Coordinates of C-alpha atoms in Angstrom, one line a residue:
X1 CA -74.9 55.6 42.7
X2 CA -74.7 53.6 45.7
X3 CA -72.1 56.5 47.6
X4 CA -74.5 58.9 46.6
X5 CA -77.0 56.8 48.3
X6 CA -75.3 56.6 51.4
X7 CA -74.3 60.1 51.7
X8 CA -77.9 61.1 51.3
X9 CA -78.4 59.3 54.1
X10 CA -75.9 60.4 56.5
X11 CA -76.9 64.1 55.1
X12 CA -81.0 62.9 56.5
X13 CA -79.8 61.3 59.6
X14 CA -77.6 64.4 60.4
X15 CA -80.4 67.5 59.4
X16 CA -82.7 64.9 61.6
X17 CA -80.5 65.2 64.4
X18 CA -79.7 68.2 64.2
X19 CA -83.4 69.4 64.0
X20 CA -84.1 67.6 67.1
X21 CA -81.5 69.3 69.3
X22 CA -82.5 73.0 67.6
X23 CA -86.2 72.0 68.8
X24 CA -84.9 70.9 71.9
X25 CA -83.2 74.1 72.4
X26 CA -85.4 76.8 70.3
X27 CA -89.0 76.5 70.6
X28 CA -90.6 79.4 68.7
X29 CA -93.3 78.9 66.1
X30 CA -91.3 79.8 63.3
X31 CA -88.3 77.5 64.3
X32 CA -91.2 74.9 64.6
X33 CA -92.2 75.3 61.2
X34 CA -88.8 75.1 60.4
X35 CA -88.1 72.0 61.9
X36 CA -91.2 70.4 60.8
X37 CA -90.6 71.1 57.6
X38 CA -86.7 70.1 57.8
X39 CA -88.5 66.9 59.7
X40 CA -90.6 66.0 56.9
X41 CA -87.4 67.2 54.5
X42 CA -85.1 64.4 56.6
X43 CA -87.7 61.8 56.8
X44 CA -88.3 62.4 52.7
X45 CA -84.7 62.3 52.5
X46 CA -85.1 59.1 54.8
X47 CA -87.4 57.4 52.7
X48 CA -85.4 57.9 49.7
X49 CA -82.7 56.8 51.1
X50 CA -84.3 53.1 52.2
X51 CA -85.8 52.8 48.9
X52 CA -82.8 53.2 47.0
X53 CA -80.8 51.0 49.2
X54 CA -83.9 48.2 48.7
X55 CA -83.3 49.1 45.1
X56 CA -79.7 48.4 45.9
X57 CA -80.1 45.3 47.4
X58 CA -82.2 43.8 45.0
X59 CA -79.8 44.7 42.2
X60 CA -76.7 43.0 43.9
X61 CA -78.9 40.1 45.0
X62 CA -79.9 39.6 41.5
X63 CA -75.9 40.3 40.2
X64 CA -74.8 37.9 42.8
X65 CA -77.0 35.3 41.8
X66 CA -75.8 35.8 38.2
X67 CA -72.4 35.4 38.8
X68 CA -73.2 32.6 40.9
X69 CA -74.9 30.8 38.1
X70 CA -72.2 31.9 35.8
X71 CA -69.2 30.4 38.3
X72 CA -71.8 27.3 38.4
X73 CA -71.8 26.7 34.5
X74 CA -68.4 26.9 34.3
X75 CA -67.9 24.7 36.8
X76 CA -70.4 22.4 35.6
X77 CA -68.2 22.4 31.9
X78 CA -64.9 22.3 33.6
X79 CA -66.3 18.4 35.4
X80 CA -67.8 17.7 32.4
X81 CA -64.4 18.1 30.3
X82 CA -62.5 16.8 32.9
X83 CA -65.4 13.3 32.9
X84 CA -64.8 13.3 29.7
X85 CA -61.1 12.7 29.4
X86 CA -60.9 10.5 32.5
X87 CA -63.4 8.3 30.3
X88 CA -60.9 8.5 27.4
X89 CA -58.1 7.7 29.4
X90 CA -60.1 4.6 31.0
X91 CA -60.7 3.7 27.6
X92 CA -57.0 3.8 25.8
X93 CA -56.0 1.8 29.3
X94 CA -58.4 -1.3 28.4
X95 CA -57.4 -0.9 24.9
X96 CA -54.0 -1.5 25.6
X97 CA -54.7 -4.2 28.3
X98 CA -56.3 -5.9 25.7
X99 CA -54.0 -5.5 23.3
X100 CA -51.4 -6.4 25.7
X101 CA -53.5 -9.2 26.9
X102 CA -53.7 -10.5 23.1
X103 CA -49.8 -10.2 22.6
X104 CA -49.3 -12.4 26.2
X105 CA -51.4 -14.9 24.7
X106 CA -49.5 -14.9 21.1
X107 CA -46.4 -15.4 22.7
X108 CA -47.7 -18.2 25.0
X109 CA -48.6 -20.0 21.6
X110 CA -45.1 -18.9 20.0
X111 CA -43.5 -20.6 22.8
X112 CA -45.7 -23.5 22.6
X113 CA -45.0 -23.8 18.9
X114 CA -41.5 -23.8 19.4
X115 CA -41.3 -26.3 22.1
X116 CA -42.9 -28.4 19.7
X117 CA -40.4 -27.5 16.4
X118 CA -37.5 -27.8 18.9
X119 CA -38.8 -31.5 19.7
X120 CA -38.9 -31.9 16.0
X121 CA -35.5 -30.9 15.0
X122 CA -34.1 -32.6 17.8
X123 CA -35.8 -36.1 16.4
X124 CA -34.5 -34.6 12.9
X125 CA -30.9 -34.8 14.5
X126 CA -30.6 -37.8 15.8
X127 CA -32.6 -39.3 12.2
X128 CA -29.5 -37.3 10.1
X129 CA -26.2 -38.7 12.7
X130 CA -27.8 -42.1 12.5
X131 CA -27.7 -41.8 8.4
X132 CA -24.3 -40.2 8.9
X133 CA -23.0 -43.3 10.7
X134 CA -24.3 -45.8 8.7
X135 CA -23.0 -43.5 5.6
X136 CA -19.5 -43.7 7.0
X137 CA -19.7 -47.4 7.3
X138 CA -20.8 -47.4 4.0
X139 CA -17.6 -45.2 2.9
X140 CA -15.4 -47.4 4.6
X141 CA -16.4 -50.4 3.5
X142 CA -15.9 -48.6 -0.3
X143 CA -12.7 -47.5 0.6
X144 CA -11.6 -51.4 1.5
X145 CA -13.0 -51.8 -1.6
X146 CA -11.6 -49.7 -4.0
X147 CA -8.0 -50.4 -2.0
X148 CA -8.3 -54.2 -2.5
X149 CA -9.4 -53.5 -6.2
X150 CA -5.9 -51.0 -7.0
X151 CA -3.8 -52.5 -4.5
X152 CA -3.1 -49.1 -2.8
X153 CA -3.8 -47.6 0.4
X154 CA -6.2 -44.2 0.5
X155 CA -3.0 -42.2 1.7
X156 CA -1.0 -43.8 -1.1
X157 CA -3.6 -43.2 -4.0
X158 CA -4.6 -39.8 -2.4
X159 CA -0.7 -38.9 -2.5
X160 CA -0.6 -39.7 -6.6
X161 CA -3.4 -37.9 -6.9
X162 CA -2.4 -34.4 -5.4
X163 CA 1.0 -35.1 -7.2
X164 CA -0.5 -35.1 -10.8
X165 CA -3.0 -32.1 -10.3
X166 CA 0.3 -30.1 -8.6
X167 CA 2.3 -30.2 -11.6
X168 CA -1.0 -29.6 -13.7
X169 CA -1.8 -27.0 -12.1
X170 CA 1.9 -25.8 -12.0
X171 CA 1.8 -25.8 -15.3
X172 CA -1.4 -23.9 -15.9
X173 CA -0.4 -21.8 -13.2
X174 CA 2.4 -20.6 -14.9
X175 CA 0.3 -20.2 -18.3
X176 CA -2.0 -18.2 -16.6
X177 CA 0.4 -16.5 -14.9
X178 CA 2.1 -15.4 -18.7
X179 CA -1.1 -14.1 -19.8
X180 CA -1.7 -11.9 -17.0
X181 CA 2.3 -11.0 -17.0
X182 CA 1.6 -10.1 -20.3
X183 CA -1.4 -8.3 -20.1
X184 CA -0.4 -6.4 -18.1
X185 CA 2.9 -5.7 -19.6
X186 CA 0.6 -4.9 -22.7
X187 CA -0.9 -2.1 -20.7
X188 CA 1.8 -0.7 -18.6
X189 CA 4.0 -0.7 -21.9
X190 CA 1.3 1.3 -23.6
X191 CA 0.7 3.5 -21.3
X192 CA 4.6 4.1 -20.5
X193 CA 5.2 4.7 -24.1
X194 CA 2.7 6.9 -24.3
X195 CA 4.3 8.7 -21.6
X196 CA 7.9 8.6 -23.0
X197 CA 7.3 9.5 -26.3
X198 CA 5.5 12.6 -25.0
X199 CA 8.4 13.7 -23.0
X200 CA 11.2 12.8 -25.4
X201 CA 8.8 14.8 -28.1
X202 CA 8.9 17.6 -26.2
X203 CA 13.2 17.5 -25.6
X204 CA 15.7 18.4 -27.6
X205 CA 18.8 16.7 -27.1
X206 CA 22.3 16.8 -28.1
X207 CA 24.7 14.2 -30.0
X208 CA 27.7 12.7 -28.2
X209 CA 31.0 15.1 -29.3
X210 CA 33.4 15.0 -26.3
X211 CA 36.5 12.7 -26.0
X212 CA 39.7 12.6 -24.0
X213 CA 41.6 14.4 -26.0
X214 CA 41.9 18.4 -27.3
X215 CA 43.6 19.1 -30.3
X216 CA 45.6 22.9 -30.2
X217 CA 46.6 24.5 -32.9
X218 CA 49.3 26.6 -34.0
X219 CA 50.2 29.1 -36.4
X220 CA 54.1 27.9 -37.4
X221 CA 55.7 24.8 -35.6
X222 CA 58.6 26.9 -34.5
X223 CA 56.1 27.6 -31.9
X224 CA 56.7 23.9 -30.6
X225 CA 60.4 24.8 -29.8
X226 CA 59.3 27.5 -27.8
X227 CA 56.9 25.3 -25.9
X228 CA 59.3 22.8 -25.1
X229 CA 62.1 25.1 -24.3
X230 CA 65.5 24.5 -23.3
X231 CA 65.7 20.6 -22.0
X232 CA 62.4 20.4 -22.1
X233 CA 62.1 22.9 -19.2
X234 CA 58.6 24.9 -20.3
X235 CA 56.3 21.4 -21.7
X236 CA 57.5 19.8 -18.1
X237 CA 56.4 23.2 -16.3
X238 CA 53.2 22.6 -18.0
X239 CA 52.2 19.6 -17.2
X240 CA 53.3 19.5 -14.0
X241 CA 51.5 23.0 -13.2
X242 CA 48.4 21.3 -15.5
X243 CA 48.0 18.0 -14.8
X244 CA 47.7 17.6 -18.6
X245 CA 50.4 15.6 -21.3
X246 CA 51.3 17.0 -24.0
X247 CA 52.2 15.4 -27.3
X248 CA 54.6 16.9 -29.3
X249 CA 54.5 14.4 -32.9
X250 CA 54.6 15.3 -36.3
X251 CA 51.7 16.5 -36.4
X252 CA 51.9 19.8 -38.1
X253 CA 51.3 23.0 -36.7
X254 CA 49.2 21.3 -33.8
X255 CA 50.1 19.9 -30.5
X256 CA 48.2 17.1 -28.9
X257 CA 46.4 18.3 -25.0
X258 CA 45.6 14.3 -23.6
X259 CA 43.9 14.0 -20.7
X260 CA 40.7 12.1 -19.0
X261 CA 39.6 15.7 -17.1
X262 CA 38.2 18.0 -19.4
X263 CA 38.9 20.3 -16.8
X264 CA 42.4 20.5 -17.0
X265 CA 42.2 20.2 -20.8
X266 CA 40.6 23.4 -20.7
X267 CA 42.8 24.7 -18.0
X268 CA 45.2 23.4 -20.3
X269 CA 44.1 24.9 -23.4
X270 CA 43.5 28.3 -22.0
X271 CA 46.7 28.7 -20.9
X272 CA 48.6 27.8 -23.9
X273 CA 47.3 30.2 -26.3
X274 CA 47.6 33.3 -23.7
X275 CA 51.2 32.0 -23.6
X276 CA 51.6 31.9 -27.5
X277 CA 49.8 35.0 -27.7
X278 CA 51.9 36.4 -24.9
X279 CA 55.2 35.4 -26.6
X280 CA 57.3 35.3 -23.3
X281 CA 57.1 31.2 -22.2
X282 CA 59.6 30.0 -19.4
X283 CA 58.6 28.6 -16.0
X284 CA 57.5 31.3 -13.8
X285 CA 55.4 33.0 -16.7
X286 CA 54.0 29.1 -17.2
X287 CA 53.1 29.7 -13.0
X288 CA 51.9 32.8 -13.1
X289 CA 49.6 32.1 -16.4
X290 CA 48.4 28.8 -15.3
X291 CA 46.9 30.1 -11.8
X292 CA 45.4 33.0 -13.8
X293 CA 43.8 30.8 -15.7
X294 CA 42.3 28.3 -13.1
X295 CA 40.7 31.6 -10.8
X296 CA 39.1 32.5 -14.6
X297 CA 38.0 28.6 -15.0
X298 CA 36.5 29.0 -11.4
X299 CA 34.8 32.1 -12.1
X300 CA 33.3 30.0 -15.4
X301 CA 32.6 27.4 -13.7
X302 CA 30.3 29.5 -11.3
X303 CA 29.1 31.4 -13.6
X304 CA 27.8 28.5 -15.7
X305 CA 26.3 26.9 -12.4
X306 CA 24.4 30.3 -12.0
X307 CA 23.1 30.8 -15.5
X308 CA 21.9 27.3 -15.5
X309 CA 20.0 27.0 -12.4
X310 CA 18.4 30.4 -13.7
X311 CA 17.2 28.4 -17.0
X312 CA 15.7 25.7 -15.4
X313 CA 14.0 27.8 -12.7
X314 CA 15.4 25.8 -9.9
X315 CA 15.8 28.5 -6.6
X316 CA 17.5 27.9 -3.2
X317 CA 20.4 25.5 -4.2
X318 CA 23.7 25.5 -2.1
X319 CA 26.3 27.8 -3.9
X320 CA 28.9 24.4 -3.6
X321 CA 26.2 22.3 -5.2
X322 CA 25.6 25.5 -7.8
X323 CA 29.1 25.5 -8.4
X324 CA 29.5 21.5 -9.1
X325 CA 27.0 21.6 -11.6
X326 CA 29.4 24.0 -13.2
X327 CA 32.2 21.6 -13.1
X328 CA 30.0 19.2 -15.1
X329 CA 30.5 21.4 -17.9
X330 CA 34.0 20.0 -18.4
X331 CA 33.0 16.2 -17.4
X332 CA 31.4 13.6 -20.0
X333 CA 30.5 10.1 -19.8
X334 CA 30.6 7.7 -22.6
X335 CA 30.9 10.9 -24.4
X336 CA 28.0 12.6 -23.7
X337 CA 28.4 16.0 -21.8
X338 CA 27.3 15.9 -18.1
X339 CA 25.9 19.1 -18.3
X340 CA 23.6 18.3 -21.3
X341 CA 22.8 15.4 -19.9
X342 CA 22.0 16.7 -16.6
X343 CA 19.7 19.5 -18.4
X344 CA 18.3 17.3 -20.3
X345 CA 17.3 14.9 -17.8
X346 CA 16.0 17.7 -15.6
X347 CA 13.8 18.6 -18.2
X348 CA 12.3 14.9 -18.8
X349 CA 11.3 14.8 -15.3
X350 CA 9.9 17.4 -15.0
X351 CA 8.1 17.1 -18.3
X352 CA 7.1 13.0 -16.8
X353 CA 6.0 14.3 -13.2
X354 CA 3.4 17.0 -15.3
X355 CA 2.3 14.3 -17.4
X356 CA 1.6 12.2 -14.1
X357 CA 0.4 15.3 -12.1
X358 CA 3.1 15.1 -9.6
X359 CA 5.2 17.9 -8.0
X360 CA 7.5 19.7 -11.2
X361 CA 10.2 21.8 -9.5
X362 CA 11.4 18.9 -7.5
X363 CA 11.1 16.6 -9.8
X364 CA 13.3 18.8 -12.2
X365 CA 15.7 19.9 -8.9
X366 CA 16.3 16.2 -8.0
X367 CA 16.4 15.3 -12.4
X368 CA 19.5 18.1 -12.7
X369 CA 21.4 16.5 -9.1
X370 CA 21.2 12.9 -9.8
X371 CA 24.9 12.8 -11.2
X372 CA 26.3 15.5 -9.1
X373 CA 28.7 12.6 -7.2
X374 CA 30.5 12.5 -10.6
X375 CA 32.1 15.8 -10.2
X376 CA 33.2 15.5 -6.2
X377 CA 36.5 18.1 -5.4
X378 CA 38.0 14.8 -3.4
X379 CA 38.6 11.2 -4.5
X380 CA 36.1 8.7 -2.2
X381 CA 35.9 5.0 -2.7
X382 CA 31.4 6.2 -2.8
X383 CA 29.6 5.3 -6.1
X384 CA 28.4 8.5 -7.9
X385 CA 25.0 7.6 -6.7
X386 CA 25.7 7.3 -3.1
X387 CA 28.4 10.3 -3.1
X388 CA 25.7 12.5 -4.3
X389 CA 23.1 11.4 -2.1
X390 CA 25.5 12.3 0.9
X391 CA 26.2 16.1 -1.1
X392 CA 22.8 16.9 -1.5
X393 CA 21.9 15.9 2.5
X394 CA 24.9 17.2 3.2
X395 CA 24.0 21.2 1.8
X396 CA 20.2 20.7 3.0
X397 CA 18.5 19.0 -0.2
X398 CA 14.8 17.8 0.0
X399 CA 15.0 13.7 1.7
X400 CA 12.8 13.4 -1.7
X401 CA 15.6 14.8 -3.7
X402 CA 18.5 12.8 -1.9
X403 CA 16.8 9.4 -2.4
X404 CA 16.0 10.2 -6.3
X405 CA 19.7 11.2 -6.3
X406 CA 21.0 7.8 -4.4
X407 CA 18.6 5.4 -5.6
X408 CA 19.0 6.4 -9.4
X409 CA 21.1 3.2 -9.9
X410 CA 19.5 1.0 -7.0
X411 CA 21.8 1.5 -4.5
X412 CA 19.4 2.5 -2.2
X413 CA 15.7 1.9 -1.5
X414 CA 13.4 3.9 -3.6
X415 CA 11.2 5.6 -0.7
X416 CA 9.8 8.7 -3.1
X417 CA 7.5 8.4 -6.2
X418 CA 10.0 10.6 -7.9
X419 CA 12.8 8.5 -7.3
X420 CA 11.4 6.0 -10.4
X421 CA 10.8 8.9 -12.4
X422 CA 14.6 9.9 -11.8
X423 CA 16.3 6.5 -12.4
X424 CA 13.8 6.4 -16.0
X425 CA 14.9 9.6 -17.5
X426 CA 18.5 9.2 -16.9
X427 CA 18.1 6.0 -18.7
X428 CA 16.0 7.7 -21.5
X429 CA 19.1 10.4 -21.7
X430 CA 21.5 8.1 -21.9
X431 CA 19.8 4.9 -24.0
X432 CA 18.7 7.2 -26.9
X433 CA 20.6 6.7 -30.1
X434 CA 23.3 9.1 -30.7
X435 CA 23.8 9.8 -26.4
X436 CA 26.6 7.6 -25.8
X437 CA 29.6 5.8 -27.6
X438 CA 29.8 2.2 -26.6
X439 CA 33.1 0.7 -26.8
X440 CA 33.4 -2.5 -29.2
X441 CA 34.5 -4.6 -26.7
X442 CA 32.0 -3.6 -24.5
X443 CA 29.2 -4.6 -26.7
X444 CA 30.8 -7.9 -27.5
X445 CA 31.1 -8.7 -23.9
X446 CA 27.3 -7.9 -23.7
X447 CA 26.5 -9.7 -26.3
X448 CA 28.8 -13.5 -24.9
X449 CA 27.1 -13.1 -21.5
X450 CA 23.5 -13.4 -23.2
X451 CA 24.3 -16.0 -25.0
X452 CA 26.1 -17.7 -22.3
X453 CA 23.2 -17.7 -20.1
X454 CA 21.2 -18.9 -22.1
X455 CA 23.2 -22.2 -22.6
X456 CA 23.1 -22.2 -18.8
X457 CA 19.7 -24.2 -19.1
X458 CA 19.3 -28.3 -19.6
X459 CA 18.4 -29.1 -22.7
X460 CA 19.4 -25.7 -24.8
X461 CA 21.5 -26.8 -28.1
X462 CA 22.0 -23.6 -29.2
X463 CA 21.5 -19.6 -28.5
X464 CA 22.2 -16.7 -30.9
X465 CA 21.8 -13.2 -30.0
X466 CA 20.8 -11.4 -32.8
X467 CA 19.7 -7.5 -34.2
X468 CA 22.8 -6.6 -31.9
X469 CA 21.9 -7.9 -29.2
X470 CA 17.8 -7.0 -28.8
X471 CA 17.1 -11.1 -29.6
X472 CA 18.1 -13.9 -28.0
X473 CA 16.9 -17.4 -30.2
X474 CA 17.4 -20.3 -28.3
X475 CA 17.4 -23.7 -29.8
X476 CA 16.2 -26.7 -27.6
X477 CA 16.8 -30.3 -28.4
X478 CA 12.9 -31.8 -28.9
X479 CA 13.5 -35.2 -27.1
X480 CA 14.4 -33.3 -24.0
X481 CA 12.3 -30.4 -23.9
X482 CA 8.2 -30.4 -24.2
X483 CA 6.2 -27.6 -26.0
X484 CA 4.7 -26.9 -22.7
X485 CA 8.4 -26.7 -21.0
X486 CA 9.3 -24.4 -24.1
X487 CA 7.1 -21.7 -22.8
X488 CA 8.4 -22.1 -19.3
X489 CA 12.1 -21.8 -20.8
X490 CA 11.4 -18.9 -22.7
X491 CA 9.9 -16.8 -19.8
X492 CA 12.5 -18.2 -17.2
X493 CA 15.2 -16.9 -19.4
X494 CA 13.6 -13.6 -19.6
X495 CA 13.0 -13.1 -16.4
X496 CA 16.7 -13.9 -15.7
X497 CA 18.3 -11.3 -17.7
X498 CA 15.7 -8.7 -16.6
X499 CA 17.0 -9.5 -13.3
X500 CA 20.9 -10.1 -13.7
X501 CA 21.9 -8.0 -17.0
X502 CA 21.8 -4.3 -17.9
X503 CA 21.0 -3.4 -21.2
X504 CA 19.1 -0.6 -22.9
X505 CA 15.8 -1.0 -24.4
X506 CA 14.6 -4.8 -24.2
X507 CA 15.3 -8.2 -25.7
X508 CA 13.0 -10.3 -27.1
X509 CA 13.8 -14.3 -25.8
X510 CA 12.3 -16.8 -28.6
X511 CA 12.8 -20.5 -28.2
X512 CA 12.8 -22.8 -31.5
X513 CA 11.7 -26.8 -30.6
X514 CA 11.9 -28.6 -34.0
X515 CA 11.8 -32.1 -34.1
X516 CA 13.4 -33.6 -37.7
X517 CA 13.4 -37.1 -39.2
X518 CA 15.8 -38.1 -41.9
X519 CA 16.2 -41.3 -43.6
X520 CA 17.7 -41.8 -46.8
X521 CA 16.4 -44.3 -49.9
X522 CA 19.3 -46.0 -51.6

């Protein structure tokens, strides 16, 4: 509207003008009409042309004041917001100027108060070290007393005193110290048992059978003339190609194979019978059979190594160590196989390391090597334990499974949980009844040195070992030995054959104090 205005205008001001200069340069009275009436047209056009931009001005006089009063109320609200928060920020800042105000003051009256309770406890202190002075006086003063009353110094009288409640409490020390001993004994033992039982349930074992000799039999004894040959020529080839003597009695139909190796028993054994079968006996034939023979024990012995690292499930052992536990085949120990034994105390640790959630296969691999130092292919001055702790490092054992296998007898220092578990199944294996033989002498020598250390101690009249040897009963003499020291006695000897003896299962240590008076009436 307001271009349209304008151009209106210009189109007025223009026909004006241009009406002007045509009159100015055609004066005729139609042209005069015409230019009157485009006069009157431009100043129409003129007129209209003022009163709409009056029209206009008004309307954006009146708009401008409306935005002016708008722009004004706004800004009217914006100082009045802003007013109002400068009054609540004036007013949070007294609050806390009074509240800060109200704290200063508190704490001037705090420090006022304590001033005042530190002047108190100081008059406090010097009322308690004035008691305490007098109350020293006071004890010394007793103390004279109580020493002119006993005749004793403090030092001497406190010296009795600690004396009498040491050796009480010596003694209960060493009561208490039974109870818990046995308590926990109690426990342990229980759950131990429970333990063992399990894992000897669970294995099936075999009798001892083996012995140093091997009895071979033979159809007619014109066979023996055949064996010894001319001079003795073929029984000397034998056992000097063997290692084995042979005992030619009168026995009959049997000749006698004696010998501590089973090995060469075997060997031995072996070759005599291909030889009887054979027919043709005589030194070169006794060569050529014998070495046959040992290649074929080799191969055996290899073979039984394989097949019985396959039933246990052990993987990844050394062929020398595989073929060692082959040799044990042909060893035993107090009569009892070293193979079985070996087996079976592989299987009781690995049954006892289940039980106690612990790692199976090597406690089963380190159960079947413990007494691989028994079957060595030299002669070393090493114990069995320590000889097979050195094989198994040597061929690249577990250190787990070298310290089982060295500490098994306490040799070494038990570093690995499984070495314990080791050193209790071999002793299950070989303490059960029926494992081993035990020689007479043996068990009589056992059964002297318990008794013998038990007459070690002052005041012990008698000892007796009894139910072969698993109860020792000591008799004391009563005017030299208390109740109370009958208890000591009784665990001290204990205690000193756990340490210092060996023996399978336990003993049981009872001491007898009886105190008798006789007279007689005549």
């Amino acid at each position: 509207m307001p271009d349209q205005n304008i151009v209106l205008i210009i189109v007025g001001v223009v026909a004006l003008v241009i009406g002007i200069i045509a009159g100015k340069l055609i004066f005729t009275p139609n042209n005069r009409r015409i230019i009157e009436a485009a006069r009157e047209q431009a100043q129409k056009v003129l007129l209209d042309a003022q009163t709409n931009s009056e029209n206009l001005k008004k309307e954006k006089l009146l708009e401008a004041k409306e935005r002016f009063v708008q722009l004004k109320a706004e800004h009217d609200k914006e100082v009045l917001e802003r007013n109002r928060r400068l009054s609540e920020n004036e007013n949070r800042i007294k609050q806390k100027e009074l509240s800060i105000n109200q704290k200063v003051e508190q704490l001037d009256r705090q420090i006022r108060d304590n001033e005042s309770i530190k002047e108190n406890l100081n008059r406090q202190i010097d009322v308690v070290n004035q008691k305490r002075t007098e109350l020293e006086k006071h004890q010394e003063e007793h103390i004279r007393r109580l020493e002119k009353i006993a005749a004793l110094t403090a030092e001497e009288a406190k010296t009795q005193l600690i004396e009498s409640l040491k050796q009480e409490a010596h003694t209960q020390a060493l009561g208490y110290q039974q109870e818990i001993i046995d308590e926990a004994k109690q426990k342990a033992n229980k759950e131990a048992r429970k333990i063992i039982i399990q894992t000897i349930q669970r294995t099936a074992a075999e009798q001892a059978i083996e012995n140093s000799i091997t009895v071979f039999n033979l159809e007619s004894d014109e066979i023996k003339g055949q064996i010894i040959g001319r001079e003795g020529r073929n029984i000397r080839a034998i056992e000097a190609a063997t290692g084995v003597d042979l005992i030619v009695d009168d026995t009959p139909e049997a000749i006698i194979l004696s010998c501590f190796d089973p090995l060469r028993r075997e060997i031995a054994r072996l070759s005599l019978q291909r030889l009887v079968t054979d027919g043709r006996i005589h030194p070169a034939r006794i060569e050529e059979i014998v070495d046959k023979t040992k290649r074929q024990i080799e191969e055996q012995v290899m073979e039984i190594g394989e097949r019985t690292v396959i039933e246990l499930g052990i993987h990844g052992l050394h062929k020398e160590l595989v073929r060692m536990i082959g040799k044990m085949r042909f060893r035993s120990s107090y009569g009892q196989n070293l193979l079985m034994h070996s087996r079976e105390v592989a299987n009781l640790c690995a049954i006892m390391a289940s039980e106690l959630g612990m790692n199976v296969k090597l406690a089963k691999r380190a159960g079947l090597l413990h007494d691989i130092g028994k079957v060595p292919d030299e002669e070393t001055e090493l114990s069995h334990a320590l000889l097979g702790a050195k094989l198994t490092e040597k061929y690249g054992e577990n250190p787990a499974v070298v310290n089982a296998v060295g500490a098994h007898h306490d040799e070494m220092e038990m570093q690995y949980v499984i070495s314990p578990i080791v050193q209790a199944c071999d002793a299950i294996s070989g303490a059960r009844p029926g494992a081993r033989r035990e020689i007479m002498q043996q068990y009589l020598a056992r059964i002297k040195e318990l008794e013998t250390l038990a007459m070690g101690y002052q005041g012990v009249e008698k000892a007796y070992a009894i139910q072969a040897g698993r109860e020792l009963r000591v008799i004391v003499e009563a005017d030299k030995v208390t109740d109370g020291d009958s208890d000591k006695l009784s665990f001290e000897i204990a205690q000193k054959i756990q340490t210092e003896m060996t023996y399978p299962g336990q003993i049981k240590v009872t001491v007898i104090r009886e105190k008798r008076a006789v007279n007689v009436a005549r």
